[in-house]
mmCIF file of C-alpha atoms and ligand atoms in Angstrom:
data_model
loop_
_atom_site.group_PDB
_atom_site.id
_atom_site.type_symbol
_atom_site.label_atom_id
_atom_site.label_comp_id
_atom_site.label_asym_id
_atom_site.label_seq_id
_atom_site.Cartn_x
_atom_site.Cartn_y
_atom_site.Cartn_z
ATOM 1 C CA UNK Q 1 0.000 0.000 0.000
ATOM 2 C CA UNK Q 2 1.634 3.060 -0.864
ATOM 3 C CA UNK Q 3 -0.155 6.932 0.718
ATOM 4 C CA UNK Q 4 0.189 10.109 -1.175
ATOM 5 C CA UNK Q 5 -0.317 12.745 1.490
ATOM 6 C CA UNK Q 6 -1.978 15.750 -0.400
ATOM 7 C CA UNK Q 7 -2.338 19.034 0.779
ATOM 8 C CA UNK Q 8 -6.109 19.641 -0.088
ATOM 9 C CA UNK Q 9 -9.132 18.059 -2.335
ATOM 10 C CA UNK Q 10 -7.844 19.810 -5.366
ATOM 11 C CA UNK Q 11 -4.380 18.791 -5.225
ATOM 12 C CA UNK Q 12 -5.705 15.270 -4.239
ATOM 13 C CA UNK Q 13 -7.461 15.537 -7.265
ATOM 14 C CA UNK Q 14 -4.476 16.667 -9.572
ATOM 15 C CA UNK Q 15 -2.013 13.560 -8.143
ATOM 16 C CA UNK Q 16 -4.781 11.453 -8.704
ATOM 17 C CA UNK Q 17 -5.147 12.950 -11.919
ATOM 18 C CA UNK Q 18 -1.918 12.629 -12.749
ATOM 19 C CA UNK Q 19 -1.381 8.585 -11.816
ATOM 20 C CA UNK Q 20 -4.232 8.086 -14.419
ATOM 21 C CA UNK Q 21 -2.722 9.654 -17.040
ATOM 22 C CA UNK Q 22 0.571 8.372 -16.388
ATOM 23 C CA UNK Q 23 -1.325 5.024 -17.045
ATOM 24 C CA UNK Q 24 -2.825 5.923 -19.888
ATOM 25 C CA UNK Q 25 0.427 7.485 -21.753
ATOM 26 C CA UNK Q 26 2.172 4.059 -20.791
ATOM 27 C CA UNK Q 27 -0.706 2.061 -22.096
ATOM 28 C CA UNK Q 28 -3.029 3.945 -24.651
ATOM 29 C CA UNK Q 29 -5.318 0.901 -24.737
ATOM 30 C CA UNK Q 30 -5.870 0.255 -21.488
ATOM 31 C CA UNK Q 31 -9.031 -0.537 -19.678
ATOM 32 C CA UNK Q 32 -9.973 2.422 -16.797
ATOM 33 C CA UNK Q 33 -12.420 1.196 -13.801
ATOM 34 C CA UNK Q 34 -14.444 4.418 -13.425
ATOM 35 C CA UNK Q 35 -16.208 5.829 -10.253
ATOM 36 C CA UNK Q 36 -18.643 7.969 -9.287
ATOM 37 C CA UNK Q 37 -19.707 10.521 -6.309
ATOM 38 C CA UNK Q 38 -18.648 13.638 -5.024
ATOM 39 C CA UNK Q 39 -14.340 12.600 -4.546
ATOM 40 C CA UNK Q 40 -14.081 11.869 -8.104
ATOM 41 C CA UNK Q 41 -15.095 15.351 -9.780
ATOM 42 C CA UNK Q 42 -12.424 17.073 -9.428
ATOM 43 C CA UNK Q 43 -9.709 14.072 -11.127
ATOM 44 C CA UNK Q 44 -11.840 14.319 -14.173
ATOM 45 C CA UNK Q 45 -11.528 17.551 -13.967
ATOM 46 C CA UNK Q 46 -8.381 17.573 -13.705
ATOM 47 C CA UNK Q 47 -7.971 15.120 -16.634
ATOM 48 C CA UNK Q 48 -9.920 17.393 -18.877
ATOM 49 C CA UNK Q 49 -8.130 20.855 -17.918
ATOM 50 C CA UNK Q 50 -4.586 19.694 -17.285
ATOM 51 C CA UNK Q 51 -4.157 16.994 -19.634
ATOM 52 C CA UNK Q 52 -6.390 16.402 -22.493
ATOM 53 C CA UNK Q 53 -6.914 20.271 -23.427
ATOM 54 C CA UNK Q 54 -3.083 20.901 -23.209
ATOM 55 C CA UNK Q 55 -2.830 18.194 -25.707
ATOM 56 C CA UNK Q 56 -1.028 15.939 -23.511
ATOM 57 C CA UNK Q 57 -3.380 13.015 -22.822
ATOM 58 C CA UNK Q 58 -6.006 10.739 -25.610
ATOM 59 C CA UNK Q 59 -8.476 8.888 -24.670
ATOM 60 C CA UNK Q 60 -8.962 7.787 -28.137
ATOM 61 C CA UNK Q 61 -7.603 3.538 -27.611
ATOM 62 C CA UNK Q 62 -9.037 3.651 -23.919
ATOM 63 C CA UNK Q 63 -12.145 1.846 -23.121
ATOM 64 C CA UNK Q 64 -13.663 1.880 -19.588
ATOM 65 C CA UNK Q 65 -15.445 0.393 -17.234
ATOM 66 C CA UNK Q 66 -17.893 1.700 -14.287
ATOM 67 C CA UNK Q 67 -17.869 0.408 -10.892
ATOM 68 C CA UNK Q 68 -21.754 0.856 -10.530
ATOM 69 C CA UNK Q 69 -25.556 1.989 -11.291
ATOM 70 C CA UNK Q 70 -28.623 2.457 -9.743
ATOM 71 C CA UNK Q 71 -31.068 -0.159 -10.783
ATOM 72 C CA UNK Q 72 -34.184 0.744 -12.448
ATOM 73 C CA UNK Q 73 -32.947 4.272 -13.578
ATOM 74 C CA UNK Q 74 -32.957 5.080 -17.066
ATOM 75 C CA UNK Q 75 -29.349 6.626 -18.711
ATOM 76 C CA UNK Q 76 -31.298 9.581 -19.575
ATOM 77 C CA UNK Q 77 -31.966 10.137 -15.821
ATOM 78 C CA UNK Q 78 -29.467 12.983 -14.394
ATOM 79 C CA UNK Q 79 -28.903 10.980 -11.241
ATOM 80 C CA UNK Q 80 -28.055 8.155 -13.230
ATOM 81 C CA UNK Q 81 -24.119 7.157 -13.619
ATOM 82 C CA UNK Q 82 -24.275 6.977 -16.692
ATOM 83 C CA UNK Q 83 -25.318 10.421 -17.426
ATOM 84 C CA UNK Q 84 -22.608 11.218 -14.387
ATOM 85 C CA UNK Q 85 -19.781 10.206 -16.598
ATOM 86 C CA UNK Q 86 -20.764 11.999 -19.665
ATOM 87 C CA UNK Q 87 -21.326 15.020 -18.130
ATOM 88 C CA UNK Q 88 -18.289 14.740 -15.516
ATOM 89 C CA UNK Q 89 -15.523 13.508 -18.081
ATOM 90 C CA UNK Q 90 -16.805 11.404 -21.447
ATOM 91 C CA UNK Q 91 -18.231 14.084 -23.189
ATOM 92 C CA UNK Q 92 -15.658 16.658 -22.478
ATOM 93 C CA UNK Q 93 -12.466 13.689 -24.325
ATOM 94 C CA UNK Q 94 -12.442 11.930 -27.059
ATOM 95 C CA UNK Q 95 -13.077 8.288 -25.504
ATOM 96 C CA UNK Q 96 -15.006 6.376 -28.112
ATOM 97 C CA UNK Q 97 -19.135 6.482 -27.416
ATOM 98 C CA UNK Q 98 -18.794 2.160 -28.063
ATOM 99 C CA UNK Q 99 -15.652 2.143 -25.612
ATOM 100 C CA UNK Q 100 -17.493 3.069 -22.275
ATOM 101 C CA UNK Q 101 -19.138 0.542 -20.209
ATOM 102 C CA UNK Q 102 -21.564 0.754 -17.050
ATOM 103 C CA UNK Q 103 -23.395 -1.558 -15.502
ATOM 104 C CA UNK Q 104 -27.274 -1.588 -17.333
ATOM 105 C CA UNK Q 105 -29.300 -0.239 -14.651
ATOM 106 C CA UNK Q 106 -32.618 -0.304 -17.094
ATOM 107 C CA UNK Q 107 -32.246 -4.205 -17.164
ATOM 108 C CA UNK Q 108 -34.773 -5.259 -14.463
ATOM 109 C CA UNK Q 109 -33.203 -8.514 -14.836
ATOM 110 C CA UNK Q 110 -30.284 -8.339 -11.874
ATOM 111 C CA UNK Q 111 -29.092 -11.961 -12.897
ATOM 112 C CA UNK Q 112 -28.732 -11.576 -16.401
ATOM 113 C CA UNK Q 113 -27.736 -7.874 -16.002
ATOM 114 C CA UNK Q 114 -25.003 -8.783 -13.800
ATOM 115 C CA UNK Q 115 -24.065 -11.924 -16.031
ATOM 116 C CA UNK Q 116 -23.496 -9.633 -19.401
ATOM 117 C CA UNK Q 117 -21.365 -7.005 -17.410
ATOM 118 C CA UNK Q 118 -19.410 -9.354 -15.997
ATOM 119 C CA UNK Q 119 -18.906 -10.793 -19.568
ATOM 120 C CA UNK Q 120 -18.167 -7.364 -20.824
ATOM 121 C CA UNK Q 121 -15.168 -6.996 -17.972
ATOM 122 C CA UNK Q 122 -13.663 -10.580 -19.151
ATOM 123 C CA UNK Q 123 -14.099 -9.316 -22.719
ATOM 124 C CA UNK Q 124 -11.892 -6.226 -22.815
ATOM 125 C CA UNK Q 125 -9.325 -8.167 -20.488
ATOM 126 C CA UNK Q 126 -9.958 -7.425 -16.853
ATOM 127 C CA UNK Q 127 -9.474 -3.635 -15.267
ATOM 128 C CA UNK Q 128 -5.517 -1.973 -15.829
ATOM 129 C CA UNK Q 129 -6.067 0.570 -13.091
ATOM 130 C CA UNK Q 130 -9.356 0.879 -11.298
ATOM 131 C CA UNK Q 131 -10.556 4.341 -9.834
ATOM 132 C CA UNK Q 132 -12.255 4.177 -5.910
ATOM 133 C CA UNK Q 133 -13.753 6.646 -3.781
ATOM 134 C CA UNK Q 134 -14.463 5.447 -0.293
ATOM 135 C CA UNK Q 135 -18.306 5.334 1.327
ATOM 136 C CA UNK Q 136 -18.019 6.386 5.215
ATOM 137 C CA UNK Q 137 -19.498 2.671 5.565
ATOM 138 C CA UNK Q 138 -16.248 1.415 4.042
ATOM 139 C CA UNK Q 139 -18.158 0.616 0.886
ATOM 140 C CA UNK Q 140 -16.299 0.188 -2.460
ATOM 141 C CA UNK Q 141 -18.745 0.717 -5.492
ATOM 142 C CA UNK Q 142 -21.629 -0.147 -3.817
ATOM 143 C CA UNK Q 143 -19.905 -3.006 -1.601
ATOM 144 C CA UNK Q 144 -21.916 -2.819 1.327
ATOM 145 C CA UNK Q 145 -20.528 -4.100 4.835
ATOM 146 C CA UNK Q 146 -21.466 -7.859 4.796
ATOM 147 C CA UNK Q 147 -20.561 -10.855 6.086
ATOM 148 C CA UNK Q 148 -18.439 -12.033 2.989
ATOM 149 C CA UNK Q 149 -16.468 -10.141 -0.173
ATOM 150 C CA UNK Q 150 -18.766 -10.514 -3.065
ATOM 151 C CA UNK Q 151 -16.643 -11.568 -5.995
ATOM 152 C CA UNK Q 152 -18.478 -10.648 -9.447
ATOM 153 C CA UNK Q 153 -20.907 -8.255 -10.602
ATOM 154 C CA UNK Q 154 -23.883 -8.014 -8.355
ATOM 155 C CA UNK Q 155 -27.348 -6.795 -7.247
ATOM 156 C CA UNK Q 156 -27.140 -4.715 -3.961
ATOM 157 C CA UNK Q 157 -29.812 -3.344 -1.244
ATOM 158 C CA UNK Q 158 -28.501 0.269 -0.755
ATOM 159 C CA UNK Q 159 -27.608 0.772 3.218
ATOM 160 C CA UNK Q 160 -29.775 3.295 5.135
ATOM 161 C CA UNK Q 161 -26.332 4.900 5.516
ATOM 162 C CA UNK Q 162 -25.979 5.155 1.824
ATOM 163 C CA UNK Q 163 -29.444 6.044 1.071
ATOM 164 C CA UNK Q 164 -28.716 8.935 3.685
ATOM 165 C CA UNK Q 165 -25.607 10.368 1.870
ATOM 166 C CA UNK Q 166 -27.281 10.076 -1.639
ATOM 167 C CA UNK Q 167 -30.018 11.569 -1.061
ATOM 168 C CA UNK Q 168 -28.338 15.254 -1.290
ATOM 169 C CA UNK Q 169 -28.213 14.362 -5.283
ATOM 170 C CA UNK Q 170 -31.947 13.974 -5.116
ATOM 171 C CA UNK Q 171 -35.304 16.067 -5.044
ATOM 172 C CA UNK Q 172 -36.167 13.934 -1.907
ATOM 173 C CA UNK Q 173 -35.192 11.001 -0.200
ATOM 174 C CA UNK Q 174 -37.887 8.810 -1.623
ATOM 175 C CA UNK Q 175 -36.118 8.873 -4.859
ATOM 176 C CA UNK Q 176 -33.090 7.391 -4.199
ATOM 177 C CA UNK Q 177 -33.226 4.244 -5.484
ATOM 178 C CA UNK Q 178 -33.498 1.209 -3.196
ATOM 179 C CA UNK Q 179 -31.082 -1.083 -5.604
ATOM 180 C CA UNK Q 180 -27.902 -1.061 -7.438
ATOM 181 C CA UNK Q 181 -25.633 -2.893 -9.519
ATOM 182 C CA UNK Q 182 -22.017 -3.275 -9.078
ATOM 183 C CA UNK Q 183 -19.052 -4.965 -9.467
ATOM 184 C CA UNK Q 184 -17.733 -7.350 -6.774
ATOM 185 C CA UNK Q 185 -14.783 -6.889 -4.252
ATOM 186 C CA UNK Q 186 -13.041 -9.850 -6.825
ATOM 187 C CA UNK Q 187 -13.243 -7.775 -9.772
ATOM 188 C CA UNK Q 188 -11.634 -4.846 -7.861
ATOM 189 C CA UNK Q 189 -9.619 -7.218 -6.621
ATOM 190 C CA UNK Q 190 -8.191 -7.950 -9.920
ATOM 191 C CA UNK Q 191 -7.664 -4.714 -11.385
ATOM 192 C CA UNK Q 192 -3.990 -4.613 -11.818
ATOM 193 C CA UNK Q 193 -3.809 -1.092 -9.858
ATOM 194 C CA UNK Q 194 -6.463 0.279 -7.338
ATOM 195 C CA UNK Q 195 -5.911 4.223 -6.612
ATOM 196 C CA UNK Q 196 -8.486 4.659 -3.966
ATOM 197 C CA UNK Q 197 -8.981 8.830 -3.506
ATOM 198 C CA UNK Q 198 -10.618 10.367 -0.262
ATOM 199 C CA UNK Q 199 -10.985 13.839 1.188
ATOM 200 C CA UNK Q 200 -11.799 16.045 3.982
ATOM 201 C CA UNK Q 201 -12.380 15.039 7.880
ATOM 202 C CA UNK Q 202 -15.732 13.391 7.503
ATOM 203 C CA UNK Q 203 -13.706 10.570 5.560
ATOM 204 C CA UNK Q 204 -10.826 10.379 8.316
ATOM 205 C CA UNK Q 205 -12.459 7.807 10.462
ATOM 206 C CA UNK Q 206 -13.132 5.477 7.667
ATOM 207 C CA UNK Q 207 -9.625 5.441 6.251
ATOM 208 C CA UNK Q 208 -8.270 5.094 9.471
ATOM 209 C CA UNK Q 209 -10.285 1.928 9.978
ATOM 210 C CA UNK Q 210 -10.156 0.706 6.291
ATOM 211 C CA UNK Q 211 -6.133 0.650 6.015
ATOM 212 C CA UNK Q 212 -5.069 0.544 9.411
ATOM 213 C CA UNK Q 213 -7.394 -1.607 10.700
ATOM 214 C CA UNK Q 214 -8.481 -5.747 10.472
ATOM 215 C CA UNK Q 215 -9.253 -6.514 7.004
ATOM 216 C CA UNK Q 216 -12.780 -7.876 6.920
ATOM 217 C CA UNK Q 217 -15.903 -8.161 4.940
ATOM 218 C CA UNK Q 218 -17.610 -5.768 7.332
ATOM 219 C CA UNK Q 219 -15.329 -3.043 6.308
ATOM 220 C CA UNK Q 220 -15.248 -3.380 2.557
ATOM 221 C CA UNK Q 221 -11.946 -0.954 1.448
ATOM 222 C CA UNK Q 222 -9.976 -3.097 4.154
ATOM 223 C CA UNK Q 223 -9.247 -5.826 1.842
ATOM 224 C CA UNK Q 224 -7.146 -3.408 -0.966
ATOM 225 C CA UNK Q 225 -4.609 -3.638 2.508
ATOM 226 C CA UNK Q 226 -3.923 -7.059 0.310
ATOM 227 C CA UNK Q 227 -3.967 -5.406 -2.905
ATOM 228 C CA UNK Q 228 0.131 -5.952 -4.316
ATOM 229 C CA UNK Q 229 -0.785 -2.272 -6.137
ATOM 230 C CA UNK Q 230 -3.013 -0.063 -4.018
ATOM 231 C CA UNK Q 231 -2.346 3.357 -4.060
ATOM 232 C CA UNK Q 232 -4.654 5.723 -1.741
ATOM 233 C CA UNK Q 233 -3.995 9.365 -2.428
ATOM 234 C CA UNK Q 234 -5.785 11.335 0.550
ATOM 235 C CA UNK Q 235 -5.566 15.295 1.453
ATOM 236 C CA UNK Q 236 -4.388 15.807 5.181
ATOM 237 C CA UNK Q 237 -7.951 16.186 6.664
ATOM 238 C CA UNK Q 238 -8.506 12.738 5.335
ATOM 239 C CA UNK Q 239 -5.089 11.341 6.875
ATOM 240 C CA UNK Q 240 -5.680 13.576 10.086
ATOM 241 C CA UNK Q 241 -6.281 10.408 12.766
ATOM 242 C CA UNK Q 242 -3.470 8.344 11.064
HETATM 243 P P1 PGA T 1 -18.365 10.496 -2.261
HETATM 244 O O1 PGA T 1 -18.819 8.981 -2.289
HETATM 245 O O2 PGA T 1 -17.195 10.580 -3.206
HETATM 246 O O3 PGA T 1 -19.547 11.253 -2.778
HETATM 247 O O4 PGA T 1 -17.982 10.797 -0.848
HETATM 248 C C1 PGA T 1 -17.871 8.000 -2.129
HETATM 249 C C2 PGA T 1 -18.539 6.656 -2.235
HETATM 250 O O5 PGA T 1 -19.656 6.495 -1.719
HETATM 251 O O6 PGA T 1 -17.917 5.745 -2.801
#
């Protein structure tokens, strides 16, 4: 596990920025994990403004992969992930329209939903470098404190917890959507890097007990402790009770 200490969220967001593009220079085709929520803005961001519009960074050979979507909202929906990505980093690069991948949330089907993204993952060769935030739960996509890792793509009951800190991205808490698809702790697991990001001092507690902690399934992040490349890049308020 190596920390990258950083001073604030937007420099977080700029080294984080920065170890993604460093991936992509050294491997044009490679496959990005994706994630959503509040942490990640500011790496897109960051991708869009300090590499690809300085003509320093293509997206053009990269295809990617999301960590997660509500089930039973359509794309077209502007809580949706989906429309999160397009409006928070594919539509502002030139990443192919038939390169990006996330989880079909419109499928009611959770079994065969989860079956063809699963298939889609194996398809473009497993995850070069997957992208985390971190839920104050411990959660990983929507890896929910269990009993056990999940390993593959999956059908989740959202947490009260998580329904709780969602519901700021909705007109009420009644809309949040109940369900969700995501990939499994083994498909994370797999990706050959995992740069987990996480800022300010609501998040301190969580990292403290996610990487210094026991690893166990009731604590989801604890188990990238066993990742052989994790890389969590933090800003101090995030590192403050470590
Ligand atoms: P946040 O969400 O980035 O909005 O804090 C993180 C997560 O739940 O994974």
């Amino acid at each position: 596990m190596r920390i990258i200490k950083a001073k604030d969220y937007a420099e977080m967001s700029r080294k984080a920025a920065n170890i993604i593009a460093a991936q992509v220079i050294a491997k044009p085709d490679c496959v990005l994990g994706l994630a959503t929520g509040g942490t990640p803005v500011g790496t897109y961001k960051s991708l869009i403004e300090d590499w690809y519009k300085v003509g320093d960074l293509s997206f053009a050979e990269v295809t990617t992969v999301n960590l997660d979507e509500y089930r039973g909202l359509p794309r077209t929906n502007d809580q949706s992930y989906w429309y999160f990505m397009h409006e928070n980093l594919f539509n502002h690069v030139d990443v192919r329209p038939d390169a990006v991948h996330v989880p079909n949330g419109e499928n009611p089907d959770a079994e065969a939903a989860c079956a063809e993204y699963d298939a889609i993952i194996k398809a473009v060769g497993g995850v070069d470098l997957q992208l985390l935030g971190i839920g104050h739960d411990g959660h990983i996509g929507f890896n929910e404190p269990a009993d056990h890792f999940p390993v593959g793509t999956h059908c989740v009951d959202l947490t009260e917890e998580t329904i709780e800190a969602n519901k700021r991205f909705f007109a009420s808490r009644d809309d949040v959507p109940r369900q969700a698809y995501t990939m499994g702790v083994g498909t994370i697991m797999n990706a050959r890097k995992v740069l987990l990001i996480a800022s300010g001092a609501d998040k301190a507690e969580i990292v403290k007990k996610s990487f210094f902690g026991p690893v166990t399934p009731e604590v989801p992040a604890s188990i990238l402790q066993m990742h052989p490349d994790f890389t969590l890049v933090a800003d101090e308020a995030a590192l403050s009770l470590i």
